[in-house]
Each structure stands twice: as structure tokens, then as C-alpha cells.
Short mmCIF file of C-alpha atoms in Angstrom, two decimals:
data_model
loop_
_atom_site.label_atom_id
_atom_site.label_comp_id
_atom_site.label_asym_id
_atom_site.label_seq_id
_atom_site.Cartn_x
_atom_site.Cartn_y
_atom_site.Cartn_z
CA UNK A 1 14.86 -10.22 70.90
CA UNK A 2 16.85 -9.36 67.63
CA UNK A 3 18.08 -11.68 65.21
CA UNK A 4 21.54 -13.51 66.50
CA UNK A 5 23.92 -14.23 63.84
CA UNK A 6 24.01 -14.03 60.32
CA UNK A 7 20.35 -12.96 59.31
CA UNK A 8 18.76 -15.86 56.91
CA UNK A 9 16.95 -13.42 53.65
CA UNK A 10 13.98 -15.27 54.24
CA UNK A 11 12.89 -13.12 57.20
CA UNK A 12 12.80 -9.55 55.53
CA UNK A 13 10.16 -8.31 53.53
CA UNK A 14 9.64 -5.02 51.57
CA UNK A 15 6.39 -3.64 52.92
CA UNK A 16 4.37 -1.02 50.53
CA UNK A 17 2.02 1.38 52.80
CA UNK A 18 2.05 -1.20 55.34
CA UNK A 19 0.81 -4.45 53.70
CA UNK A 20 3.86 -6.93 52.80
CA UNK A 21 4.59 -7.26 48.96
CA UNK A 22 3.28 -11.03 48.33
CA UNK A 23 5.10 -13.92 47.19
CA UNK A 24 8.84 -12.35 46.91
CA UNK A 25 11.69 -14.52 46.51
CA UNK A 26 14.38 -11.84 46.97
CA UNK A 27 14.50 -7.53 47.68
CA UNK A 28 17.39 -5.44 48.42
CA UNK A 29 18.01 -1.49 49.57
CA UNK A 30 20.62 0.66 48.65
CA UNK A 31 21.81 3.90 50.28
CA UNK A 32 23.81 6.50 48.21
CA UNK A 33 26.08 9.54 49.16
CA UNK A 34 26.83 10.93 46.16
CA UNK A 35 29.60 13.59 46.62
CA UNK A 36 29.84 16.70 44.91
CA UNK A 37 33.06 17.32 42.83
CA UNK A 38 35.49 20.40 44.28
CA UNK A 39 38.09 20.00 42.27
CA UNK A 40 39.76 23.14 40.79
CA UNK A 41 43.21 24.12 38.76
CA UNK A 42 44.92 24.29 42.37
CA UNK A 43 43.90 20.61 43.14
CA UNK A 44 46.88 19.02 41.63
CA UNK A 45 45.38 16.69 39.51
CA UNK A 46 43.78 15.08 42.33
CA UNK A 47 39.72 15.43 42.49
CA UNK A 48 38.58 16.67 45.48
CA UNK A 49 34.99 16.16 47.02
CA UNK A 50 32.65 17.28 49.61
CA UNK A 51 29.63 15.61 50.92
CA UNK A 52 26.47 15.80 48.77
CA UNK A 53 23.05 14.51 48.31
CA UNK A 54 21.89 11.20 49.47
CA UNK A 55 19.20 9.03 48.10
CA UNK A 56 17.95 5.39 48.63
CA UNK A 57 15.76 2.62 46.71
CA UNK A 58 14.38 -0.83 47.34
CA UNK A 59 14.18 -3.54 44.98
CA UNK A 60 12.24 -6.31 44.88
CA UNK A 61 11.11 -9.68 42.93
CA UNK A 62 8.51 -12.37 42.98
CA UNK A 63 6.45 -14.93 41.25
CA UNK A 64 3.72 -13.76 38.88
CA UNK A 65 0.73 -15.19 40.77
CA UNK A 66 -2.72 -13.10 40.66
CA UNK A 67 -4.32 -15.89 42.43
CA UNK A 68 -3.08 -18.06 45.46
CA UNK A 69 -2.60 -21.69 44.39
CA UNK A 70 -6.49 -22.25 46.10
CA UNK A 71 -7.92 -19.51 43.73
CA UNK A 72 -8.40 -17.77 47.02
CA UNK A 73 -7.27 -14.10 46.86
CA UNK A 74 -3.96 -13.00 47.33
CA UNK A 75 -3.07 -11.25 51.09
CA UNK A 76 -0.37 -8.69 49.71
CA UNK A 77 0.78 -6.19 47.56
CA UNK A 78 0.71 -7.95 44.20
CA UNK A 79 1.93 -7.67 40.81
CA UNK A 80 -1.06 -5.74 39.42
CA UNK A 81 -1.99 -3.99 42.88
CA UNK A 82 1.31 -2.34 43.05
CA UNK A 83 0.76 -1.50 38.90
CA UNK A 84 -3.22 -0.37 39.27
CA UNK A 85 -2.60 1.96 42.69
CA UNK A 86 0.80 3.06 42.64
CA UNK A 87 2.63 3.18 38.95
CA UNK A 88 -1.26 4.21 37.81
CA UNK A 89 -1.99 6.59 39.83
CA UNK A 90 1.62 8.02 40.53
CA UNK A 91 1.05 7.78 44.68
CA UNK A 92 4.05 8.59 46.88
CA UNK A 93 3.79 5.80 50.34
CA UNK A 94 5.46 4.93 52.60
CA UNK A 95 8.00 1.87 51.94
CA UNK A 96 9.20 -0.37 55.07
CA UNK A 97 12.35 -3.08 54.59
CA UNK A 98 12.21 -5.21 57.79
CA UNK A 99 11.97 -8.64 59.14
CA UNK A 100 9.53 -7.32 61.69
CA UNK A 101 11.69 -9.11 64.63
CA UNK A 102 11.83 -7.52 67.93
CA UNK A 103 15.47 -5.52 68.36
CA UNK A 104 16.11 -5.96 64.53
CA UNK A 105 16.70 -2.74 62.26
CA UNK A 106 14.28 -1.56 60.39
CA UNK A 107 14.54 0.98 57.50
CA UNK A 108 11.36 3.38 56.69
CA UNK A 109 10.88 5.95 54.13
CA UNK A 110 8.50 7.66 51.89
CA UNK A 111 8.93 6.45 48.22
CA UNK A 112 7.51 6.21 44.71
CA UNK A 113 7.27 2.48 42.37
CA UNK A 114 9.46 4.05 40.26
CA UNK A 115 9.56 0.58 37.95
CA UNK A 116 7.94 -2.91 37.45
CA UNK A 117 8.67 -5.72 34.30
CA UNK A 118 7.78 -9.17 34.57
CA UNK A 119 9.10 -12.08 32.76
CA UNK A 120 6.97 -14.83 30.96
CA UNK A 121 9.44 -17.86 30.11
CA UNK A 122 8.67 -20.41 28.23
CA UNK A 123 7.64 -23.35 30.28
CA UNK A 124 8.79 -21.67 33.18
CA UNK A 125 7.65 -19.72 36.25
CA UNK A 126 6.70 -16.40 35.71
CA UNK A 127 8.16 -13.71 37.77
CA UNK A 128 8.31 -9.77 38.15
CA UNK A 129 10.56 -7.33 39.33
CA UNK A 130 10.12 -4.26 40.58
CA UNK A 131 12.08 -0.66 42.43
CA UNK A 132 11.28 1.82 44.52
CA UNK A 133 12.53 5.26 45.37
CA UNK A 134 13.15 7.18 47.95
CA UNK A 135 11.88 10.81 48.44
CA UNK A 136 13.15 12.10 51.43
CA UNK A 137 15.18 11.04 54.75
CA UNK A 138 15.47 6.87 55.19
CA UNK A 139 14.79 6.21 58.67
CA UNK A 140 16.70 3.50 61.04
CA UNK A 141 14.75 2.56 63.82
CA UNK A 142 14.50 -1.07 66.02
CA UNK A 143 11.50 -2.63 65.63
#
């Protein structure tokens, strides 16, 4: 049964070839129509558009962890997983933004890591960031 309400964040997760990216504490996705510009001398001084191309990306961030707290290894896409097979190795995947609930929307796409930093503060948690796009059509299915 899908979600009732206002959807808490807590319940999506960005999913990289089908394992959930571990330990992230927040992800969006974005959908663009960029138009193309028609303008001409005739236009009045007004621009005029037309439809044009449309893209999409994902973002994501998380805490720094190449360990769980245990030592135990980490079930996810981490940090240096996502670096090693994906910014490495320049692999296109497919990218999944969901909260896996029954009736919910899903979105599903082929994409490329096109991005990931992480920040060291002093005396703080570590975290990353990192984005993703699209290459192709975004689907929207129900799970």
C-alpha cells in the first residue's frame, strides 16, 4: 500500500545497480526541460521557446564510514566502492530513487557518477557527497 501523507525522507534511498548507497543522510533528483530559444526580429522583444532536451541527476550524501561501527563490512554502495567501480572505471548503471514501498513512485534510469568530494572536519564527522547523471529516458513506475 503506498505511502499516505506527507512522505518522511527517511524512507527513500538512491540505489546504484541495485544495491542501496550505505549510510546516506540525505539525496535528491532533479528533472530538467530545458527549452530551446525561438526568438527572432519578429518576436517583439519577447523570447519565444519551444520544447527541448530533457535531462535528470541524483544527488546524494553520507557519512564517511569504510567500516560499520563493528568493523564488520559495510552492506552498500560506499564511499570508495562507488569511487573504485564507477568514477574508476567510467561504468554507465542503472540508478533507482525509491522508498521501495508498495504503490509508491519510483524513478529508474541509466546514469553515470558524474562527481564525489568528501569532507574531513576537524573534530567532526566526516561526510561525502556525491551526483549522478542521467543518460537517457527517467522512468516512473509504482513499485
Amino acid at each position: 500500500m503506498a505511502t499516505d501523507g506527507v512522505i518522511n525522507g527517511t524512507k527513500f534511498g538512491v540505489y546504484v545497480a541495485g544495491t542501496k548507497v550505505a549510510y546516506a543522510t540525505s539525496a535528491s533528483i532533479s528533472m530538467n526541460h530545458n527549452l530551446r530559444d525561438t526568438s527572432t526580429k519578429d518576436s517583439g522583444g519577447w523570447r519565444d521557446q519551444l520544447e527541448g532536451q530533457r535531462d535528470w541527476e541524483v544527488s546524494v550524501e553520507g557519512m564517511l564510514i569504510f567500516t560499520n561501527l563493528d568493523g564488520t563490512a559495510i552492506t552498500g554502495a560506499a564511499f570508495d566502492d562507488l569511487y573504485t567501480t564507477y568514477i574508476a572505471t567510467r561504468t554507465q548503471f542503472e540508478l533507482k530513487f525509491s522508498t521501495e514501498v508498495t504503490g509508491d513512485y519510483k524513478w529508474t534510469g541509466q546514469a553515470f557518477l558524474t562527481s564525489l568530494s568528501a569532507d574531513t572536519p576537524n573534530e567532526d564527522s566526516s561526510t561525502w557527497s556525491g551526483s549522478f547523471s542521467g543518460t537517457g529516458a527517467l522512468t516512473a513506475a509504482t513499485v
